[in-house]
């Protein structure tokens, strides 16, 4: 995890410090912050890598951010970024299109072409960054989807994407590279599903099976805690046959059933490590994530992570107690 904050920076040095932080966290940009005598500029970014994608949380006072042709010519970054507005308001301008973002709204932009981010008030955002090649391989003319606002209140997949991004940014996973890769793949699949759902007039690049696989992943992740979730139910909800679901899933490393249990275990492992769930028993967490037997959960957890869930819970408590001791 990387963090930048202007809190400890002298007010006269905050603007150049922030410019450097934004360039490190995202792509090469110009950042203009107003000089305010009453209150100094403030900005903070928390960022971490999740396999091929990057997740970040940014809070700041008013500013203007520009991605100019000169910066594009100097840097070879090919990145798609998705901003999810949490507080305040923002304006994204790219390709003569403008997206005005209020809390709960999100929009995509492309680092290979100029864009502007305009914030005339204090704001908060989550940002998902991913290599351009990943999205272009999944969507035809992904560039046409930039600066097109999506409202999470009106879109189940966009709401799920926002929730997952905030949870993974605030509580990064600790299961290692394989867990990171699975979660990153899930995020990309939900992003593709959200774009296809809300900007459906734009053609999809991949074949029907790939699109169906993204829909399946999005539905599974949204209903992961349902103990009755299975292939038959997935097929029924998505108006597919079970055989079509199986065909759409072909080429994945794990079977769909195995992937469902893996995602449930990763969710439970995150809850066991979080102080916010300290009051819940291991059995309660297991049932919350769709397990109907604590014994089955313990066996599956140990097989997946190499340690029993009780050991994870105890290590978390020991760490919390150590942090609370006075120095």
PDB file of N, CA and C in Angstrom, residues 235-321:
ATOM      1  N   UNK A 235     -28.462 -20.198 -13.742  1.00  0.00           N
ATOM      2  CA  UNK A 235     -29.034 -20.343 -15.079  1.00  0.00           C
ATOM      3  C   UNK A 235     -30.439 -19.759 -15.136  1.00  0.00           C
ATOM      4  N   UNK A 236     -31.254 -20.054 -14.137  1.00  0.00           N
ATOM      5  CA  UNK A 236     -32.625 -19.573 -14.121  1.00  0.00           C
ATOM      6  C   UNK A 236     -32.671 -18.055 -14.047  1.00  0.00           C
ATOM      7  N   UNK A 237     -31.861 -17.466 -13.164  1.00  0.00           N
ATOM      8  CA  UNK A 237     -31.878 -16.008 -12.980  1.00  0.00           C
ATOM      9  C   UNK A 237     -31.375 -15.270 -14.213  1.00  0.00           C
ATOM     10  N   UNK A 238     -30.460 -15.865 -14.952  1.00  0.00           N
ATOM     11  CA  UNK A 238     -29.889 -15.214 -16.132  1.00  0.00           C
ATOM     12  C   UNK A 238     -30.574 -15.661 -17.418  1.00  0.00           C
ATOM     13  N   UNK A 239     -31.653 -16.436 -17.271  1.00  0.00           N
ATOM     14  CA  UNK A 239     -32.419 -16.925 -18.416  1.00  0.00           C
ATOM     15  C   UNK A 239     -31.540 -17.736 -19.373  1.00  0.00           C
ATOM     16  N   UNK A 240     -30.758 -18.644 -18.783  1.00  0.00           N
ATOM     17  CA  UNK A 240     -29.882 -19.531 -19.546  1.00  0.00           C
ATOM     18  C   UNK A 240     -30.194 -20.976 -19.148  1.00  0.00           C
ATOM     19  N   UNK A 241     -29.684 -21.909 -19.902  1.00  0.00           N
ATOM     20  CA  UNK A 241     -29.759 -23.313 -19.497  1.00  0.00           C
ATOM     21  C   UNK A 241     -28.493 -23.652 -18.726  1.00  0.00           C
ATOM     22  N   UNK A 242     -28.529 -24.653 -17.841  1.00  0.00           N
ATOM     23  CA  UNK A 242     -27.314 -25.044 -17.129  1.00  0.00           C
ATOM     24  C   UNK A 242     -26.168 -25.401 -18.065  1.00  0.00           C
ATOM     25  N   UNK A 243     -26.475 -26.052 -19.187  1.00  0.00           N
ATOM     26  CA  UNK A 243     -25.407 -26.412 -20.127  1.00  0.00           C
ATOM     27  C   UNK A 243     -24.774 -25.170 -20.743  1.00  0.00           C
ATOM     28  N   UNK A 244     -25.581 -24.126 -20.973  1.00  0.00           N
ATOM     29  CA  UNK A 244     -25.039 -22.877 -21.506  1.00  0.00           C
ATOM     30  C   UNK A 244     -24.121 -22.220 -20.481  1.00  0.00           C
ATOM     31  N   UNK A 245     -24.502 -22.290 -19.215  1.00  0.00           N
ATOM     32  CA  UNK A 245     -23.647 -21.747 -18.150  1.00  0.00           C
ATOM     33  C   UNK A 245     -22.308 -22.472 -18.143  1.00  0.00           C
ATOM     34  N   UNK A 246     -22.336 -23.782 -18.242  1.00  0.00           N
ATOM     35  CA  UNK A 246     -21.098 -24.562 -18.258  1.00  0.00           C
ATOM     36  C   UNK A 246     -20.236 -24.206 -19.464  1.00  0.00           C
ATOM     37  N   UNK A 247     -20.861 -24.059 -20.635  1.00  0.00           N
ATOM     38  CA  UNK A 247     -20.100 -23.719 -21.845  1.00  0.00           C
ATOM     39  C   UNK A 247     -19.473 -22.324 -21.718  1.00  0.00           C
ATOM     40  N   UNK A 248     -20.228 -21.386 -21.160  1.00  0.00           N
ATOM     41  CA  UNK A 248     -19.698 -20.028 -20.999  1.00  0.00           C
ATOM     42  C   UNK A 248     -18.504 -19.998 -20.055  1.00  0.00           C
ATOM     43  N   UNK A 249     -18.477 -20.940 -19.110  1.00  0.00           N
ATOM     44  CA  UNK A 249     -17.412 -20.965 -18.112  1.00  0.00           C
ATOM     45  C   UNK A 249     -16.165 -21.707 -18.603  1.00  0.00           C
ATOM     46  N   UNK A 250     -16.248 -22.365 -19.729  1.00  0.00           N
ATOM     47  CA  UNK A 250     -15.107 -23.121 -20.243  1.00  0.00           C
ATOM     48  C   UNK A 250     -13.888 -22.212 -20.433  1.00  0.00           C
ATOM     49  N   UNK A 251     -12.722 -22.740 -20.078  1.00  0.00           N
ATOM     50  CA  UNK A 251     -11.490 -21.969 -20.187  1.00  0.00           C
ATOM     51  C   UNK A 251     -11.042 -21.366 -18.879  1.00  0.00           C
ATOM     52  N   UNK A 252     -11.942 -21.295 -17.873  1.00  0.00           N
ATOM     53  CA  UNK A 252     -11.552 -20.804 -16.553  1.00  0.00           C
ATOM     54  C   UNK A 252     -10.722 -21.866 -15.826  1.00  0.00           C
ATOM     55  N   UNK A 253      -9.849 -21.408 -14.948  1.00  0.00           N
ATOM     56  CA  UNK A 253      -8.942 -22.330 -14.252  1.00  0.00           C
ATOM     57  C   UNK A 253      -9.701 -23.278 -13.327  1.00  0.00           C
ATOM     58  N   UNK A 254     -10.737 -22.789 -12.676  1.00  0.00           N
ATOM     59  CA  UNK A 254     -11.524 -23.605 -11.750  1.00  0.00           C
ATOM     60  C   UNK A 254     -12.937 -23.786 -12.304  1.00  0.00           C
ATOM     61  N   UNK A 255     -13.594 -24.829 -11.852  1.00  0.00           N
ATOM     62  CA  UNK A 255     -15.003 -24.987 -12.193  1.00  0.00           C
ATOM     63  C   UNK A 255     -15.789 -23.850 -11.543  1.00  0.00           C
ATOM     64  N   UNK A 256     -16.990 -23.598 -12.053  1.00  0.00           N
ATOM     65  CA  UNK A 256     -17.801 -22.522 -11.488  1.00  0.00           C
ATOM     66  C   UNK A 256     -18.115 -22.781 -10.021  1.00  0.00           C
ATOM     67  N   UNK A 257     -18.430 -24.013  -9.685  1.00  0.00           N
ATOM     68  CA  UNK A 257     -18.727 -24.337  -8.287  1.00  0.00           C
ATOM     69  C   UNK A 257     -17.516 -24.089  -7.395  1.00  0.00           C
ATOM     70  N   UNK A 258     -16.339 -24.501  -7.849  1.00  0.00           N
ATOM     71  CA  UNK A 258     -15.117 -24.275  -7.070  1.00  0.00           C
ATOM     72  C   UNK A 258     -14.833 -22.795  -6.915  1.00  0.00           C
ATOM     73  N   UNK A 259     -15.081 -22.018  -7.970  1.00  0.00           N
ATOM     74  CA  UNK A 259     -14.834 -20.579  -7.920  1.00  0.00           C
ATOM     75  C   UNK A 259     -15.768 -19.909  -6.925  1.00  0.00           C
ATOM     76  N   UNK A 260     -17.015 -20.352  -6.874  1.00  0.00           N
ATOM     77  CA  UNK A 260     -17.969 -19.800  -5.912  1.00  0.00           C
ATOM     78  C   UNK A 260     -17.476 -20.028  -4.485  1.00  0.00           C
ATOM     79  N   UNK A 261     -17.061 -21.257  -4.183  1.00  0.00           N
ATOM     80  CA  UNK A 261     -16.575 -21.545  -2.831  1.00  0.00           C
ATOM     81  C   UNK A 261     -15.295 -20.767  -2.537  1.00  0.00           C
ATOM     82  N   UNK A 262     -14.431 -20.602  -3.532  1.00  0.00           N
ATOM     83  CA  UNK A 262     -13.198 -19.849  -3.338  1.00  0.00           C
ATOM     84  C   UNK A 262     -13.504 -18.397  -2.993  1.00  0.00           C
ATOM     85  N   UNK A 263     -14.450 -17.785  -3.708  1.00  0.00           N
ATOM     86  CA  UNK A 263     -14.831 -16.395  -3.424  1.00  0.00           C
ATOM     87  C   UNK A 263     -15.447 -16.264  -2.040  1.00  0.00           C
ATOM     88  N   UNK A 264     -16.248 -17.255  -1.636  1.00  0.00           N
ATOM     89  CA  UNK A 264     -16.830 -17.224  -0.298  1.00  0.00           C
ATOM     90  C   UNK A 264     -15.745 -17.320   0.777  1.00  0.00           C
ATOM     91  N   UNK A 265     -14.782 -18.203   0.559  1.00  0.00           N
ATOM     92  CA  UNK A 265     -13.696 -18.344   1.537  1.00  0.00           C
ATOM     93  C   UNK A 265     -12.882 -17.068   1.650  1.00  0.00           C
ATOM     94  N   UNK A 266     -12.624 -16.412   0.528  1.00  0.00           N
ATOM     95  CA  UNK A 266     -11.860 -15.171   0.565  1.00  0.00           C
ATOM     96  C   UNK A 266     -12.623 -14.071   1.289  1.00  0.00           C
ATOM     97  N   UNK A 267     -13.937 -14.025   1.089  1.00  0.00           N
ATOM     98  CA  UNK A 267     -14.740 -13.059   1.828  1.00  0.00           C
ATOM     99  C   UNK A 267     -14.725 -13.333   3.320  1.00  0.00           C
ATOM    100  N   UNK A 268     -14.829 -14.600   3.706  1.00  0.00           N
ATOM    101  CA  UNK A 268     -14.803 -14.963   5.122  1.00  0.00           C
ATOM    102  C   UNK A 268     -13.441 -14.662   5.736  1.00  0.00           C
ATOM    103  N   UNK A 269     -12.386 -14.929   4.984  1.00  0.00           N
ATOM    104  CA  UNK A 269     -11.034 -14.667   5.489  1.00  0.00           C
ATOM    105  C   UNK A 269     -10.834 -13.181   5.766  1.00  0.00           C
ATOM    106  N   UNK A 270     -11.377 -12.329   4.884  1.00  0.00           N
ATOM    107  CA  UNK A 270     -11.283 -10.886   5.104  1.00  0.00           C
ATOM    108  C   UNK A 270     -12.041 -10.469   6.359  1.00  0.00           C
ATOM    109  N   UNK A 271     -13.235 -11.040   6.575  1.00  0.00           N
ATOM    110  CA  UNK A 271     -14.007 -10.705   7.773  1.00  0.00           C
ATOM    111  C   UNK A 271     -13.275 -11.143   9.036  1.00  0.00           C
ATOM    112  N   UNK A 272     -12.639 -12.309   9.003  1.00  0.00           N
ATOM    113  CA  UNK A 272     -11.922 -12.792  10.182  1.00  0.00           C
ATOM    114  C   UNK A 272     -10.763 -11.874  10.556  1.00  0.00           C
ATOM    115  N   UNK A 273     -10.202 -11.184   9.579  1.00  0.00           N
ATOM    116  CA  UNK A 273      -9.051 -10.314   9.832  1.00  0.00           C
ATOM    117  C   UNK A 273      -9.439  -8.885  10.200  1.00  0.00           C
ATOM    118  N   UNK A 274     -10.704  -8.546  10.070  1.00  0.00           N
ATOM    119  CA  UNK A 274     -11.126  -7.171  10.310  1.00  0.00           C
ATOM    120  C   UNK A 274     -11.633  -6.978  11.731  1.00  0.00           C
ATOM    121  N   UNK A 275     -11.165  -5.908  12.357  1.00  0.00           N
ATOM    122  CA  UNK A 275     -11.572  -5.583  13.712  1.00  0.00           C
ATOM    123  C   UNK A 275     -13.081  -5.359  13.800  1.00  0.00           C
ATOM    124  N   UNK A 276     -13.668  -4.867  12.710  1.00  0.00           N
ATOM    125  CA  UNK A 276     -15.102  -4.574  12.715  1.00  0.00           C
ATOM    126  C   UNK A 276     -15.950  -5.820  12.921  1.00  0.00           C
ATOM    127  N   UNK A 277     -15.406  -6.998  12.607  1.00  0.00           N
ATOM    128  CA  UNK A 277     -16.147  -8.253  12.763  1.00  0.00           C
ATOM    129  C   UNK A 277     -15.641  -9.066  13.959  1.00  0.00           C
ATOM    130  N   UNK A 278     -14.914  -8.422  14.851  1.00  0.00           N
ATOM    131  CA  UNK A 278     -14.317  -9.099  15.998  1.00  0.00           C
ATOM    132  C   UNK A 278     -15.382  -9.734  16.897  1.00  0.00           C
ATOM    133  N   UNK A 279     -16.552  -9.085  16.974  1.00  0.00           N
ATOM    134  CA  UNK A 279     -17.609  -9.555  17.873  1.00  0.00           C
ATOM    135  C   UNK A 279     -18.351 -10.768  17.335  1.00  0.00           C
ATOM    136  N   UNK A 280     -18.186 -11.093  16.061  1.00  0.00           N
ATOM    137  CA  UNK A 280     -18.910 -12.210  15.456  1.00  0.00           C
ATOM    138  C   UNK A 280     -18.121 -13.496  15.606  1.00  0.00           C
ATOM    139  N   UNK A 281     -18.822 -14.594  15.833  1.00  0.00           N
ATOM    140  CA  UNK A 281     -18.141 -15.874  15.950  1.00  0.00           C
ATOM    141  C   UNK A 281     -17.735 -16.375  14.565  1.00  0.00           C
ATOM    142  N   UNK A 282     -16.827 -17.351  14.569  1.00  0.00           N
ATOM    143  CA  UNK A 282     -16.399 -17.942  13.299  1.00  0.00           C
ATOM    144  C   UNK A 282     -17.582 -18.591  12.593  1.00  0.00           C
ATOM    145  N   UNK A 283     -18.448 -19.241  13.346  1.00  0.00           N
ATOM    146  CA  UNK A 283     -19.623 -19.878  12.750  1.00  0.00           C
ATOM    147  C   UNK A 283     -20.543 -18.845  12.116  1.00  0.00           C
ATOM    148  N   UNK A 284     -20.734 -17.711  12.789  1.00  0.00           N
ATOM    149  CA  UNK A 284     -21.587 -16.658  12.231  1.00  0.00           C
ATOM    150  C   UNK A 284     -21.014 -16.143  10.910  1.00  0.00           C
ATOM    151  N   UNK A 285     -19.719 -15.968  10.858  1.00  0.00           N
ATOM    152  CA  UNK A 285     -19.086 -15.506   9.623  1.00  0.00           C
ATOM    153  C   UNK A 285     -19.237 -16.550   8.525  1.00  0.00           C
ATOM    154  N   UNK A 286     -19.058 -17.816   8.900  1.00  0.00           N
ATOM    155  CA  UNK A 286     -19.201 -18.888   7.911  1.00  0.00           C
ATOM    156  C   UNK A 286     -20.604 -18.907   7.320  1.00  0.00           C
ATOM    157  N   UNK A 287     -21.632 -18.812   8.166  1.00  0.00           N
ATOM    158  CA  UNK A 287     -23.009 -18.824   7.680  1.00  0.00           C
ATOM    159  C   UNK A 287     -23.310 -17.570   6.868  1.00  0.00           C
ATOM    160  N   UNK A 288     -22.712 -16.460   7.254  1.00  0.00           N
ATOM    161  CA  UNK A 288     -22.913 -15.203   6.525  1.00  0.00           C
ATOM    162  C   UNK A 288     -22.423 -15.320   5.086  1.00  0.00           C
ATOM    163  N   UNK A 289     -21.403 -16.153   4.867  1.00  0.00           N
ATOM    164  CA  UNK A 289     -20.824 -16.301   3.535  1.00  0.00           C
ATOM    165  C   UNK A 289     -21.344 -17.542   2.800  1.00  0.00           C
ATOM    166  N   UNK A 290     -22.489 -18.034   3.207  1.00  0.00           N
ATOM    167  CA  UNK A 290     -23.148 -19.065   2.422  1.00  0.00           C
ATOM    168  C   UNK A 290     -22.839 -20.489   2.826  1.00  0.00           C
ATOM    169  N   UNK A 291     -22.045 -20.693   3.873  1.00  0.00           N
ATOM    170  CA  UNK A 291     -21.781 -22.046   4.362  1.00  0.00           C
ATOM    171  C   UNK A 291     -22.924 -22.466   5.285  1.00  0.00           C
ATOM    172  N   UNK A 292     -23.302 -23.725   5.229  1.00  0.00           N
ATOM    173  CA  UNK A 292     -24.373 -24.226   6.085  1.00  0.00           C
ATOM    174  C   UNK A 292     -23.854 -25.175   7.153  1.00  0.00           C
ATOM    175  N   UNK A 293     -22.530 -25.340   7.210  1.00  0.00           N
ATOM    176  CA  UNK A 293     -21.918 -26.227   8.200  1.00  0.00           C
ATOM    177  C   UNK A 293     -20.589 -25.619   8.630  1.00  0.00           C
ATOM    178  N   UNK A 294     -20.426 -25.437   9.942  1.00  0.00           N
ATOM    179  CA  UNK A 294     -19.170 -24.884  10.443  1.00  0.00           C
ATOM    180  C   UNK A 294     -18.018 -25.855  10.218  1.00  0.00           C
ATOM    181  N   UNK A 295     -18.296 -27.172  10.275  1.00  0.00           N
ATOM    182  CA  UNK A 295     -17.245 -28.168  10.044  1.00  0.00           C
ATOM    183  C   UNK A 295     -16.768 -28.109   8.590  1.00  0.00           C
ATOM    184  N   UNK A 296     -17.719 -28.012   7.666  1.00  0.00           N
ATOM    185  CA  UNK A 296     -17.363 -27.893   6.249  1.00  0.00           C
ATOM    186  C   UNK A 296     -16.537 -26.633   6.025  1.00  0.00           C
ATOM    187  N   UNK A 297     -16.951 -25.532   6.651  1.00  0.00           N
ATOM    188  CA  UNK A 297     -16.216 -24.276   6.504  1.00  0.00           C
ATOM    189  C   UNK A 297     -14.783 -24.419   7.013  1.00  0.00           C
ATOM    190  N   UNK A 298     -14.595 -25.001   8.187  1.00  0.00           N
ATOM    191  CA  UNK A 298     -13.257 -25.142   8.766  1.00  0.00           C
ATOM    192  C   UNK A 298     -12.356 -25.993   7.880  1.00  0.00           C
ATOM    193  N   UNK A 299     -12.895 -27.094   7.363  1.00  0.00           N
ATOM    194  CA  UNK A 299     -12.097 -27.962   6.489  1.00  0.00           C
ATOM    195  C   UNK A 299     -11.730 -27.240   5.194  1.00  0.00           C
ATOM    196  N   UNK A 300     -12.718 -26.598   4.593  1.00  0.00           N
ATOM    197  CA  UNK A 300     -12.468 -25.907   3.326  1.00  0.00           C
ATOM    198  C   UNK A 300     -11.503 -24.745   3.522  1.00  0.00           C
ATOM    199  N   UNK A 301     -11.639 -24.020   4.622  1.00  0.00           N
ATOM    200  CA  UNK A 301     -10.773 -22.882   4.906  1.00  0.00           C
ATOM    201  C   UNK A 301      -9.323 -23.339   5.069  1.00  0.00           C
ATOM    202  N   UNK A 302      -9.123 -24.402   5.841  1.00  0.00           N
ATOM    203  CA  UNK A 302      -7.759 -24.897   6.060  1.00  0.00           C
ATOM    204  C   UNK A 302      -7.153 -25.429   4.767  1.00  0.00           C
ATOM    205  N   UNK A 303      -7.956 -26.075   3.959  1.00  0.00           N
ATOM    206  CA  UNK A 303      -7.465 -26.596   2.686  1.00  0.00           C
ATOM    207  C   UNK A 303      -7.071 -25.444   1.743  1.00  0.00           C
ATOM    208  N   UNK A 304      -7.823 -24.363   1.788  1.00  0.00           N
ATOM    209  CA  UNK A 304      -7.592 -23.241   0.871  1.00  0.00           C
ATOM    210  C   UNK A 304      -6.442 -22.347   1.327  1.00  0.00           C
ATOM    211  N   UNK A 305      -6.368 -22.058   2.643  1.00  0.00           N
ATOM    212  CA  UNK A 305      -5.384 -21.101   3.149  1.00  0.00           C
ATOM    213  C   UNK A 305      -4.216 -21.748   3.898  1.00  0.00           C
ATOM    214  N   UNK A 306      -4.321 -23.036   4.194  1.00  0.00           N
ATOM    215  CA  UNK A 306      -3.230 -23.717   4.878  1.00  0.00           C
ATOM    216  C   UNK A 306      -3.253 -23.590   6.379  1.00  0.00           C
ATOM    217  N   UNK A 307      -4.198 -22.828   6.933  1.00  0.00           N
ATOM    218  CA  UNK A 307      -4.329 -22.666   8.385  1.00  0.00           C
ATOM    219  C   UNK A 307      -5.815 -22.707   8.729  1.00  0.00           C
ATOM    220  N   UNK A 308      -6.167 -23.117   9.945  1.00  0.00           N
ATOM    221  CA  UNK A 308      -7.579 -23.120  10.329  1.00  0.00           C
ATOM    222  C   UNK A 308      -8.082 -21.705  10.577  1.00  0.00           C
ATOM    223  N   UNK A 309      -9.369 -21.457  10.429  1.00  0.00           N
ATOM    224  CA  UNK A 309      -9.902 -20.103  10.653  1.00  0.00           C
ATOM    225  C   UNK A 309      -9.646 -19.585  12.065  1.00  0.00           C
ATOM    226  N   UNK A 310      -9.614 -20.489  13.048  1.00  0.00           N
ATOM    227  CA  UNK A 310      -9.359 -20.058  14.419  1.00  0.00           C
ATOM    228  C   UNK A 310      -7.992 -19.412  14.547  1.00  0.00           C
ATOM    229  N   UNK A 311      -7.013 -19.940  13.815  1.00  0.00           N
ATOM    230  CA  UNK A 311      -5.660 -19.375  13.885  1.00  0.00           C
ATOM    231  C   UNK A 311      -5.617 -17.977  13.269  1.00  0.00           C
ATOM    232  N   UNK A 312      -6.362 -17.766  12.203  1.00  0.00           N
ATOM    233  CA  UNK A 312      -6.428 -16.435  11.591  1.00  0.00           C
ATOM    234  C   UNK A 312      -7.065 -15.447  12.558  1.00  0.00           C
ATOM    235  N   UNK A 313      -8.153 -15.854  13.187  1.00  0.00           N
ATOM    236  CA  UNK A 313      -8.832 -14.991  14.161  1.00  0.00           C
ATOM    237  C   UNK A 313      -7.916 -14.665  15.338  1.00  0.00           C
ATOM    238  N   UNK A 314      -7.198 -15.651  15.855  1.00  0.00           N
ATOM    239  CA  UNK A 314      -6.317 -15.423  17.001  1.00  0.00           C
ATOM    240  C   UNK A 314      -5.140 -14.524  16.644  1.00  0.00           C
ATOM    241  N   UNK A 315      -4.591 -14.684  15.437  1.00  0.00           N
ATOM    242  CA  UNK A 315      -3.478 -13.832  15.022  1.00  0.00           C
ATOM    243  C   UNK A 315      -3.941 -12.392  14.877  1.00  0.00           C
ATOM    244  N   UNK A 316      -5.176 -12.186  14.393  1.00  0.00           N
ATOM    245  CA  UNK A 316      -5.725 -10.848  14.271  1.00  0.00           C
ATOM    246  C   UNK A 316      -5.896 -10.213  15.643  1.00  0.00           C
ATOM    247  N   UNK A 317      -6.407 -10.984  16.602  1.00  0.00           N
ATOM    248  CA  UNK A 317      -6.601 -10.450  17.951  1.00  0.00           C
ATOM    249  C   UNK A 317      -5.268 -10.118  18.612  1.00  0.00           C
ATOM    250  N   UNK A 318      -4.263 -10.968  18.406  1.00  0.00           N
ATOM    251  CA  UNK A 318      -2.947 -10.715  18.980  1.00  0.00           C
ATOM    252  C   UNK A 318      -2.341  -9.439  18.401  1.00  0.00           C
ATOM    253  N   UNK A 319      -2.521  -9.241  17.098  1.00  0.00           N
ATOM    254  CA  UNK A 319      -2.000  -8.038  16.464  1.00  0.00           C
ATOM    255  C   UNK A 319      -2.714  -6.796  16.978  1.00  0.00           C
ATOM    256  N   UNK A 320      -4.030  -6.886  17.143  1.00  0.00           N
ATOM    257  CA  UNK A 320      -4.803  -5.751  17.657  1.00  0.00           C
ATOM    258  C   UNK A 320      -4.374  -5.395  19.076  1.00  0.00           C
ATOM    259  N   UNK A 321      -4.128  -6.425  19.916  1.00  0.00           N
ATOM    260  CA  UNK A 321      -3.695  -6.169  21.290  1.00  0.00           C
ATOM    261  C   UNK A 321      -2.303  -5.539  21.313  1.00  0.00           C
TER     262      UNK A 321
END
